[in-house]
Each structure stands twice: as structure tokens, then as C-alpha cells.
Amino acid sequence: MSDQGSFYQRDRSWHPLAFTPSYKTSVLRSPQHPLLSLENTISELTGPVFGHDKLGPLDNDLLRNFAKTGDPIGQRIVVYGRVLDENARPVPGALLEFWQANAGGRYRHKKETYLAAIDPNFGGCGRVITDEEGRYWFRTIKPGAYPWPNGVNDWRPAHIHFSVFGHAFAQRLITQMYFEGDPMIWQDPIVATIPDKSAIEQLVAALDRQNTLPMDALAYKFDIVLRGRRSTMFENHMEGN
Amino acid sequence: MVQKLRLLKESPSQTAGPYVHIGTNPNWVEITGVWQEDLGLVLVDPETKGERIIIKGRVFDGAGDPLKDALIEIWQADAEGLYNSPQEKRGKADPHFVGWGRQPADGMTGEYRFETIKPGRAPYKDGRLMAPHITVWIVARGINTGLHTRMYFSDEEAANAKCPVLARIAHKARVPTLVATRAEENGLPTYTFDIHIQGEKETVFFDI
Ligand SMILES: [Fe+3]
């Protein structure tokens, strides 16, 4: 019932603009025409379903899913939370894919040139599907900050990238998670593409001392919100008006 | 004070960055042994109904250079125009066709390529049929929020002319930016769909 209506319009003042010159790569990669507003059709209201059979047992364990000779170096953490929609309803069956640098801020990627060491026991990718209440969790190490070519001395704060599939292609989202208390969040040109401070804070995971694993791992809570749908009550208006 | 309307705000988007493939196509970037195969590479099996087609193209930036780090996703109906999704209430889609694909642009040439089937027609909100089309979503370094567009087919002129979505494009000269050109390559119908993020040939992108 409530899963059938069209989606609330995306609040473009809450998202980054496309053209953000302080993040230089966006200059040539931003459309200049306004986006064409399109009322949701069946093509946007539907989306692929990913079953648990697609996943392996270590997909949500970045401590182990690439390890060759032992655990990766770094602060052991658990990241957990819920995927909700704007109506605060859980989104079960959502596929989350995440990727990150190692504890030294180095990605495992052939085009990466940062001098920090590669960790032989850390791949940096994982994925999970949310349960009936929209919950997910995974285990990893806290990624390091890293420098990147933008200004001559720009650094990314520690972050984990997230790709999210909800129930409809209109909900498709890629974003990043930051860590509570990191002063580097506020000097980052990519974070700063988001114009609203409270929108940025929505991407900052809270250190959750109550859910740390004693003598094992710290916990960070990160909820993700996807677009919400109108009630179908408002969809059944007279056609052809 | 009045009662609060919307409870939550959508999480703001952030760029996928240059290393999106670590998370989406780890095998492709040589992170092997973590999962069996990257999702979305194969759309059809021998029993999938419909005309086999190839879709290929490149994504160009405002300087006319192809993006070599882009990730392209497609979402489409089956040969009958039905989507393989629980939200699809009109009928049961072909069980041999999920309708979702994902491919990285080639690291040297920037070309992306999908082997899929030509979709059937699905209805617009008011019941009129849309022309056959494929939803396309592009992310890359420098793209702050994923770009949504649609690919239409050059050999569907009559349907395209009546498509209620294409009709919404006021600037008619921009309609061809959404139409892929059909040609025969290696015995398979091949549609070329180049996407221009900005510039004279800027593709129409949608706020859906
Ligand atoms: Fe990153």
C-alpha cells in the first residue's frame, strides 16, 4: 500500500549542487542545463531485488574477506545502523556496497599513487543486505585520511563510501560516511559540496560506546535515509483531469 | 508550533570518487577472492525472451574527453514491457531477465558495453504507452549526485514521436541526445549511446 506511491521530490538544496568549483573535477562534469523534472513512471518506481543468495559469508567482514596472513592493521570497528525512508519506515532488503582506504589512507587500486603502504590483508570492499527492520552491520578497520590532487594540499577526512539500492531505481544513492569528532571533515572540498551544515552532519556516524565490542572493536552508528513515497491515498485522483 | 510533516531527510549524495569500482566491481580492479563475480555484468541467459542487442557508448565531459572512471548502470523492462520488481503489478516479468546491469567504462577508451534485450513498452502515469527505453544512471569522480537519463531507440521513430516523456522536452533539438543509433556489428544489432555531461550536445538529464 504505502510502497506504491510516487516519491517525494528530491530536495536539491539538501544535496550538493552539480557545479562546485572548489571540487575541481566537478567543473567539467556538471550538466549546465537544468534537470528535466519527470513525474515518476513505472521505470523509476521499480528497481532490482538482490537476494541473500548473492552474498558470501564474509562479505560484511572486511577484517577477514581479503586477509592472507592475518588481520589487517588498524583500529577495529563495527559499523551498524538502519536504512530508512523519509517517512522513517525501515527499508528491508536494501543492498549496501561499501569501499574504503586502509588504516594508512591507501586504496587498493592500480591507479592509486599515494605513498602510504598497501596492507596485504585488506581489500577494502564489502556488502550487506538489510534485514526485515532495515538493519545492517559490518566489521572493518577505521580508514585513514589521505591527500588528493585538488588543491596542492587537500586531504580527505577518514570516510567510507556507500552505494545503496532501495526498492526503486528512484532511490538509488551513493554517499559517504564520516566519523564523529574528526576535525578534518570541515576542511574537505568534497564534504563542502553539501551546502547545508545539518545535511553534512547527517553523514557523520556517531561513536556508540554502548555497542562497542568489549576488548575487541569500537562501534559507529550510521543510519541512511532514502527517499520516501507519497501515500497511495493521494495517487488515486481522477485521471484525465 | 504545528505537527512535524516529514520525519527524515534523504541522506545527501556524495561523489562516487575515482575508486567506486573497489566497491562495485572489485574483481575488475583485481581485488579477487572477496566475491565470486561482480554484480550486473550479465543480463541475459539463453532462455531470456526478446531481441538480443548490444548497447555501447562513452560518457564525455565538458572538454569533450571521455570519462575513463565512470560507472554506468541500466534498468529496463523485459521484452513485454514488464519490470522484474515487486513494485510491478501489471504482470509477471520474464524470470530469465532481471533487467539491471552495471558496467565500468573501459580504463583506456572510456567505452562501456552491455549485452541485453530490447525492452517492450511500458505505460506512462496516464496509461499512454511510453516508447521503449532504458533508464541509465552515471556516477564518477566529479559527479556529486548520480545522473539519471534515458536511452531511446533510433528504430522506434513512431513510438518515440508519441512518447509522453520525450514530449515533455520543450527544446526539441535536445530530444536526439536521448536516442541511440542502431547499426549492425558482428551480426548483432548494436546501439551507440554517447552521453555528454555538458557542452553543445549536452544529454537531457532527469530529476526523477
Ligand atoms: Fe575515498
Coordinates of C-alpha atoms and ligand atoms in Angstrom, one line a residue:
Chain A
M1 CA 0.0 0.0 0.0
S2 CA 2.4 2.7 1.2
D3 CA 5.0 1.2 -1.0
Q4 CA 3.2 2.2 -4.2
G5 CA 3.1 6.0 -4.3
S6 CA 5.5 8.2 -6.2
F7 CA 8.5 9.6 -4.4
Y8 CA 8.7 13.0 -2.7
Q9 CA 10.7 15.3 -4.9
R10 CA 14.4 15.3 -4.2
D11 CA 15.4 18.3 -2.1
R12 CA 18.1 19.6 -4.3
S13 CA 19.1 22.2 -1.7
W14 CA 20.0 19.4 0.6
H15 CA 22.2 17.6 -1.9
P16 CA 25.4 19.0 -3.4
L17 CA 25.0 21.2 -6.5
A18 CA 26.5 19.6 -9.6
F19 CA 28.8 22.6 -10.3
T20 CA 31.1 23.0 -7.2
P21 CA 34.3 24.8 -8.4
S22 CA 36.2 24.1 -5.1
Y23 CA 36.0 20.4 -6.1
K24 CA 37.7 21.0 -9.4
T25 CA 36.7 17.8 -11.2
S26 CA 33.0 18.8 -11.0
V27 CA 33.6 21.8 -13.2
L28 CA 33.7 19.8 -16.5
R29 CA 31.4 17.0 -15.1
S30 CA 28.3 19.0 -14.2
P31 CA 25.4 19.5 -16.5
Q32 CA 24.7 23.1 -17.4
H33 CA 21.1 22.8 -18.4
P34 CA 18.5 22.4 -15.6
L35 CA 17.5 18.8 -14.9
L36 CA 14.2 17.9 -16.6
S37 CA 11.6 17.2 -13.8
L38 CA 9.9 13.9 -14.5
E39 CA 7.0 12.6 -12.6
N40 CA 7.8 9.1 -11.6
T41 CA 6.7 6.5 -14.1
I42 CA 6.9 2.7 -13.7
S43 CA 10.5 2.9 -14.9
E44 CA 11.5 4.9 -11.8
L45 CA 9.1 3.3 -9.3
T46 CA 10.5 -0.2 -9.8
G47 CA 14.0 -1.5 -9.1
P48 CA 16.1 -4.7 -8.9
V49 CA 15.9 -7.0 -6.0
F50 CA 19.1 -8.6 -4.6
G51 CA 18.7 -11.8 -2.7
H52 CA 20.8 -13.0 0.2
D53 CA 22.0 -15.8 -2.1
K54 CA 24.1 -13.3 -4.0
L55 CA 26.2 -12.7 -0.8
G56 CA 29.1 -14.7 0.6
P57 CA 29.5 -15.3 4.4
L58 CA 32.5 -12.9 4.7
D59 CA 31.0 -10.1 2.6
N60 CA 30.3 -8.0 5.7
D61 CA 33.7 -8.7 7.3
L62 CA 36.4 -6.6 5.9
L63 CA 38.8 -7.9 8.6
R64 CA 38.7 -11.3 7.0
N65 CA 37.3 -11.2 3.5
F66 CA 40.7 -10.4 1.9
A67 CA 43.1 -11.4 4.7
K68 CA 46.0 -13.6 3.6
T69 CA 48.4 -13.8 6.5
G70 CA 46.5 -12.3 9.4
D71 CA 44.2 -9.4 10.4
P72 CA 44.6 -6.0 8.7
I73 CA 46.4 -3.3 10.6
G74 CA 44.2 -0.6 12.2
Q75 CA 41.5 0.3 14.7
R76 CA 38.9 -2.5 14.6
I77 CA 35.4 -1.1 14.3
V78 CA 31.9 -2.2 13.7
V79 CA 29.6 0.0 11.6
Y80 CA 25.9 -0.6 12.0
G81 CA 22.6 1.2 11.5
R82 CA 19.4 1.2 9.6
V83 CA 18.2 2.1 6.2
L84 CA 15.0 4.1 6.5
D85 CA 12.9 6.2 4.1
E86 CA 11.9 9.8 4.7
N87 CA 8.7 8.6 6.4
A88 CA 11.0 6.8 8.9
R89 CA 9.9 3.4 7.7
P90 CA 12.6 0.7 7.5
V91 CA 13.8 -0.4 4.1
P92 CA 14.3 -4.1 4.3
G93 CA 16.2 -6.0 1.5
A94 CA 18.4 -2.9 0.6
L95 CA 21.8 -3.8 -0.9
L96 CA 24.6 -1.7 0.6
E97 CA 28.0 -1.9 -1.0
F98 CA 30.9 -0.1 0.7
W99 CA 34.6 0.6 0.0
Q100 CA 37.3 2.4 1.8
A101 CA 41.0 3.0 2.2
N102 CA 43.1 1.1 4.6
A103 CA 44.3 2.4 8.0
G104 CA 47.1 4.4 6.3
G105 CA 44.7 6.1 3.9
R106 CA 45.7 3.9 0.9
Y107 CA 43.3 2.4 -1.5
R108 CA 44.0 -1.0 -3.1
H109 CA 43.7 0.3 -6.7
K110 CA 46.2 0.3 -9.6
K111 CA 45.7 4.0 -10.3
E112 CA 46.4 5.0 -6.7
T113 CA 49.8 6.6 -6.3
Y114 CA 49.7 7.7 -2.6
L115 CA 52.9 6.6 -0.9
A116 CA 51.2 5.1 2.2
A117 CA 51.7 1.3 2.4
I118 CA 49.3 -1.2 1.0
D119 CA 48.0 -3.6 3.6
P120 CA 48.4 -7.2 2.3
N121 CA 45.5 -8.3 4.5
F122 CA 43.0 -5.6 3.5
G123 CA 40.9 -5.4 0.3
G124 CA 38.6 -2.6 1.3
C125 CA 35.3 -3.7 -0.1
G126 CA 32.2 -5.2 1.5
R127 CA 28.4 -5.5 1.1
V128 CA 25.4 -6.4 3.1
I129 CA 21.6 -6.7 2.6
T130 CA 19.4 -5.1 5.3
D131 CA 17.1 -7.3 7.4
E132 CA 13.3 -7.1 7.9
E133 CA 13.8 -4.0 10.1
G134 CA 16.2 -2.3 7.7
R135 CA 19.2 -3.1 9.9
Y136 CA 22.7 -3.9 8.7
W137 CA 26.2 -4.2 10.3
F138 CA 29.7 -4.9 9.2
R139 CA 33.2 -5.2 10.6
T140 CA 36.2 -3.3 9.3
I141 CA 39.1 -1.1 10.3
K142 CA 38.9 2.6 10.6
P143 CA 40.2 4.1 7.3
G144 CA 43.0 6.7 7.4
A145 CA 42.8 10.2 6.0
Y146 CA 44.5 10.7 2.6
P147 CA 45.8 13.6 0.4
W148 CA 44.3 14.0 -3.0
P149 CA 45.1 16.2 -6.0
N150 CA 42.7 19.1 -6.0
G151 CA 44.4 22.0 -4.2
V152 CA 48.1 21.5 -3.6
N153 CA 47.4 20.3 0.0
D154 CA 43.9 18.9 0.2
W155 CA 43.1 16.0 2.4
R156 CA 40.1 13.8 2.6
P157 CA 38.9 13.0 6.2
A158 CA 38.5 9.4 7.1
H159 CA 35.4 8.1 5.3
I160 CA 33.7 5.0 4.0
H161 CA 31.9 5.1 0.6
F162 CA 28.4 3.7 0.4
S163 CA 26.3 2.6 -2.6
V164 CA 22.6 1.9 -1.7
F165 CA 19.8 0.2 -3.6
G166 CA 16.4 0.7 -2.1
H167 CA 13.1 -0.6 -3.6
A168 CA 13.0 1.6 -6.6
F169 CA 15.5 3.0 -9.0
A170 CA 14.5 6.5 -8.0
Q171 CA 16.0 5.7 -4.6
R172 CA 19.4 4.9 -6.0
L173 CA 22.1 6.7 -3.9
I174 CA 25.8 6.9 -3.5
T175 CA 27.2 8.7 -0.5
Q176 CA 30.0 8.7 2.1
M177 CA 30.2 8.2 5.9
Y178 CA 32.4 10.3 8.1
F179 CA 33.5 9.8 11.7
E180 CA 32.3 11.7 14.8
G181 CA 34.8 14.2 16.1
D182 CA 37.0 14.3 13.1
P183 CA 38.2 18.0 12.6
M184 CA 39.2 17.2 9.0
I185 CA 35.5 16.9 8.0
W186 CA 35.2 20.7 8.0
Q187 CA 38.2 21.4 5.7
D188 CA 37.3 19.0 2.9
P189 CA 36.2 20.4 -0.5
I190 CA 34.1 17.2 -1.2
V191 CA 32.2 17.5 2.1
A192 CA 31.8 21.2 1.3
T193 CA 29.9 20.5 -1.9
I194 CA 27.0 19.9 0.5
P195 CA 25.7 23.4 1.2
D196 CA 23.8 22.8 4.5
K197 CA 25.7 22.0 7.7
S198 CA 22.9 19.8 9.1
A199 CA 22.9 17.8 5.8
I200 CA 26.6 17.2 6.3
E201 CA 26.0 16.1 9.9
Q202 CA 23.6 13.5 8.6
L203 CA 26.7 11.8 7.1
V204 CA 28.7 11.8 10.3
A205 CA 28.4 8.4 12.1
A206 CA 28.2 8.6 15.9
L207 CA 30.7 6.8 18.1
D208 CA 28.4 4.4 20.1
R209 CA 30.2 3.4 23.3
Q210 CA 27.2 1.3 24.3
N211 CA 27.6 -1.0 21.4
T212 CA 31.4 -1.4 21.3
L213 CA 32.5 -5.0 21.4
P214 CA 34.4 -5.1 24.7
M215 CA 38.1 -5.9 24.3
D216 CA 37.5 -6.0 20.5
A217 CA 36.1 -3.2 18.4
L218 CA 34.6 0.3 18.6
A219 CA 31.2 0.8 17.2
Y220 CA 29.9 3.6 14.9
K221 CA 26.2 4.0 14.2
F222 CA 25.3 5.2 10.7
D223 CA 21.7 5.4 9.5
I224 CA 21.0 6.0 5.9
V225 CA 17.8 7.7 4.7
L226 CA 16.4 7.0 1.2
R227 CA 13.6 8.9 -0.5
G228 CA 10.1 8.4 0.9
R229 CA 6.9 7.8 -1.1
R230 CA 3.6 9.5 -1.1
S231 CA 0.7 7.7 0.4
T232 CA -1.3 6.0 -2.4
M233 CA -4.3 7.8 -1.0
F234 CA -3.1 10.8 -2.9
E235 CA -2.3 8.8 -6.0
N236 CA -5.8 7.7 -6.8
H237 CA -7.1 11.0 -8.0
M238 CA -9.3 11.2 -11.1
E239 CA -7.4 10.5 -14.3
G240 CA -7.6 12.7 -17.3
N241 CA -8.3 15.9 -15.3
Chain B
M1 CA 4.2 25.2 16.5
V2 CA 2.5 22.7 14.3
Q3 CA 3.0 19.0 13.9
K4 CA 6.0 17.9 12.0
L5 CA 5.3 16.7 8.5
R6 CA 8.2 14.8 7.0
L7 CA 10.1 12.8 9.6
L8 CA 13.5 12.5 8.0
K9 CA 15.6 14.0 5.2
E10 CA 17.2 11.9 2.5
S11 CA 20.9 11.3 3.1
P12 CA 22.7 13.8 0.9
S13 CA 24.6 12.4 -2.0
Q14 CA 28.4 12.4 -2.3
T15 CA 30.6 11.7 -5.3
A16 CA 31.4 8.0 -6.0
G17 CA 35.0 9.1 -6.4
P18 CA 37.7 7.6 -8.5
Y19 CA 37.7 4.2 -6.8
V20 CA 34.0 3.3 -6.9
H21 CA 35.0 0.1 -8.6
I22 CA 36.6 -1.2 -5.5
G23 CA 33.1 -1.4 -4.0
T24 CA 31.1 -2.3 -7.1
N25 CA 33.5 -4.2 -9.4
P26 CA 36.3 -5.5 -7.1
N27 CA 37.2 -8.3 -9.5
W28 CA 37.6 -5.8 -12.3
V29 CA 40.2 -3.8 -10.2
E30 CA 42.0 -7.0 -9.3
I31 CA 40.6 -7.4 -5.8
T32 CA 40.0 -11.1 -6.3
G33 CA 38.8 -13.8 -4.0
V34 CA 36.4 -11.5 -2.0
W35 CA 33.3 -12.3 -4.0
Q36 CA 32.7 -14.6 -6.9
E37 CA 31.7 -12.2 -9.5
D38 CA 30.9 -8.5 -9.9
L39 CA 27.1 -7.9 -9.9
G40 CA 25.3 -6.7 -13.1
L41 CA 27.8 -7.9 -15.7
V42 CA 25.4 -10.4 -17.3
L43 CA 21.8 -9.5 -18.2
V44 CA 20.7 -12.3 -20.4
D45 CA 20.8 -16.1 -20.4
P46 CA 19.9 -18.5 -23.2
E47 CA 16.2 -18.5 -22.2
T48 CA 15.7 -14.8 -21.9
K49 CA 12.9 -13.7 -24.3
G50 CA 13.5 -10.8 -26.7
E51 CA 15.8 -9.4 -29.3
R52 CA 19.5 -9.6 -28.3
I53 CA 21.1 -6.2 -28.6
I54 CA 24.4 -4.5 -27.7
I55 CA 24.5 -1.1 -26.2
K56 CA 27.7 0.8 -26.1
G57 CA 29.0 4.3 -25.9
R58 CA 31.1 6.7 -23.9
V59 CA 30.5 9.5 -21.4
F60 CA 32.1 12.8 -22.3
D61 CA 33.0 15.7 -20.1
G62 CA 32.7 19.4 -21.0
A63 CA 36.1 19.4 -22.7
G64 CA 35.0 16.5 -25.0
D65 CA 37.1 13.9 -23.3
P66 CA 35.7 10.5 -22.5
L67 CA 35.4 9.6 -18.8
K68 CA 37.6 6.6 -18.1
D69 CA 36.5 6.2 -14.5
A70 CA 32.7 6.3 -14.9
L71 CA 30.3 3.5 -13.8
I72 CA 27.2 3.1 -15.8
E73 CA 24.0 1.3 -14.6
I74 CA 21.0 0.4 -16.7
W75 CA 17.5 -0.6 -15.6
Q76 CA 14.9 -1.8 -18.1
A77 CA 11.7 -3.7 -18.7
D78 CA 11.6 -7.1 -20.3
A79 CA 10.6 -7.8 -23.9
E80 CA 6.9 -7.4 -22.9
G81 CA 7.4 -4.1 -21.2
L82 CA 7.3 -5.6 -17.7
Y83 CA 9.7 -4.8 -14.9
N84 CA 11.2 -7.6 -12.8
S85 CA 10.4 -5.9 -9.5
P86 CA 7.9 -6.4 -6.6
Q87 CA 6.5 -3.0 -7.5
E88 CA 5.4 -4.3 -10.9
K89 CA 1.7 -5.0 -10.5
R90 CA 0.7 -5.5 -14.2
G91 CA 2.0 -9.0 -14.6
K92 CA 4.9 -11.3 -14.1
A93 CA 8.2 -10.3 -15.8
D94 CA 10.4 -12.8 -17.6
P95 CA 12.1 -14.8 -14.9
H96 CA 15.1 -15.0 -17.1
F97 CA 15.6 -11.3 -17.1
V98 CA 16.4 -9.2 -14.1
G99 CA 16.7 -6.0 -16.2
W100 CA 19.5 -4.4 -14.2
G101 CA 23.1 -4.1 -15.5
R102 CA 26.2 -2.4 -14.4
Q103 CA 29.5 -1.8 -16.3
P104 CA 32.6 0.2 -15.8
A105 CA 33.8 2.4 -18.6
D106 CA 36.9 1.0 -20.2
G107 CA 40.0 2.4 -18.4
M108 CA 41.8 3.2 -21.7
T109 CA 39.0 4.2 -24.1
G110 CA 36.1 5.1 -21.8
E111 CA 33.7 2.8 -23.7
Y112 CA 31.0 1.0 -21.8
R113 CA 29.1 -2.0 -23.2
F114 CA 26.0 -4.0 -22.3
E115 CA 24.6 -7.2 -23.8
T116 CA 20.9 -7.1 -23.2
I117 CA 17.5 -7.4 -24.9
K118 CA 15.3 -4.7 -26.4
P119 CA 12.6 -3.8 -23.9
G120 CA 8.9 -3.6 -24.7
R121 CA 6.7 -0.6 -24.0
A122 CA 5.5 0.4 -20.5
P123 CA 2.8 2.9 -19.7
Y124 CA 3.1 6.5 -18.5
K125 CA 1.1 7.5 -15.5
D126 CA -2.0 8.2 -17.5
G127 CA -1.9 4.9 -19.3
R128 CA -0.5 6.1 -22.6
L129 CA 2.5 3.9 -23.8
M130 CA 6.0 5.3 -23.5
A131 CA 8.4 4.4 -26.3
P132 CA 10.8 1.5 -25.4
H133 CA 13.6 3.0 -23.3
I134 CA 16.3 2.1 -20.8
T135 CA 17.0 4.0 -17.7
V136 CA 20.7 5.0 -17.4
W137 CA 22.5 6.1 -14.3
I138 CA 26.0 7.5 -14.3
V139 CA 28.4 8.1 -11.4
A140 CA 32.0 9.0 -11.4
R141 CA 34.6 11.2 -9.8
G142 CA 33.4 14.8 -10.1
I143 CA 29.7 13.9 -10.3
N144 CA 28.3 14.9 -7.0
T145 CA 24.9 13.3 -7.5
G146 CA 24.4 10.4 -9.9
L147 CA 22.9 11.5 -13.2
H148 CA 19.7 9.9 -14.4
T149 CA 18.9 9.8 -18.1
R150 CA 17.1 7.5 -20.6
M151 CA 18.1 5.8 -23.8
Y152 CA 15.6 5.5 -26.6
F153 CA 16.0 3.6 -29.9
S154 CA 16.5 5.1 -33.3
D155 CA 14.4 2.4 -35.0
E156 CA 11.3 3.3 -32.9
E157 CA 10.6 6.6 -34.6
A158 CA 6.8 6.3 -34.5
A159 CA 6.8 5.3 -30.8
N160 CA 9.3 8.0 -30.0
A161 CA 7.2 10.6 -31.6
K162 CA 4.3 9.7 -29.3
C163 CA 6.3 9.1 -26.1
P164 CA 4.8 11.3 -23.3
V165 CA 8.2 11.7 -21.7
L166 CA 10.0 12.8 -24.8
A167 CA 7.1 15.1 -25.4
R168 CA 8.0 16.9 -22.2
I169 CA 11.3 18.1 -23.6
A170 CA 10.5 21.7 -24.7
H171 CA 13.7 22.2 -26.6
K172 CA 13.1 19.7 -29.4
A173 CA 16.6 19.9 -30.7
R174 CA 17.7 18.1 -27.5
V175 CA 15.5 15.1 -28.0
P176 CA 18.1 13.3 -30.2
T177 CA 20.5 13.3 -27.2
L178 CA 18.4 10.5 -25.8
V179 CA 18.2 8.4 -29.0
A180 CA 20.8 5.7 -29.6
T181 CA 21.7 4.9 -33.2
R182 CA 21.2 1.4 -34.4
A183 CA 23.8 -0.3 -36.6
E184 CA 24.7 -3.9 -37.3
E185 CA 28.0 -5.1 -35.8
N186 CA 29.3 -8.6 -35.8
G187 CA 25.8 -9.8 -36.7
L188 CA 24.2 -8.2 -33.7
P189 CA 22.1 -5.0 -33.6
T190 CA 24.3 -2.5 -31.8
Y191 CA 23.1 0.8 -30.4
T192 CA 25.6 3.6 -29.7
F193 CA 24.6 5.8 -26.9
D194 CA 27.1 8.5 -26.2
I195 CA 26.4 10.7 -23.1
H196 CA 27.6 14.3 -23.0
I197 CA 27.6 15.7 -19.5
Q198 CA 27.9 19.3 -20.7
G199 CA 28.5 21.3 -23.9
E200 CA 26.6 21.8 -27.1
K201 CA 25.4 18.2 -27.2
E202 CA 24.6 18.0 -23.5
T203 CA 22.4 15.0 -22.8
V204 CA 19.0 15.6 -21.2
F205 CA 19.2 14.5 -17.6
F206 CA 16.1 14.0 -15.4
D207 CA 15.2 15.0 -11.9
I208 CA 13.0 11.9 -11.2
Ligands
FE1 FE 37.5 8.0 -0.9

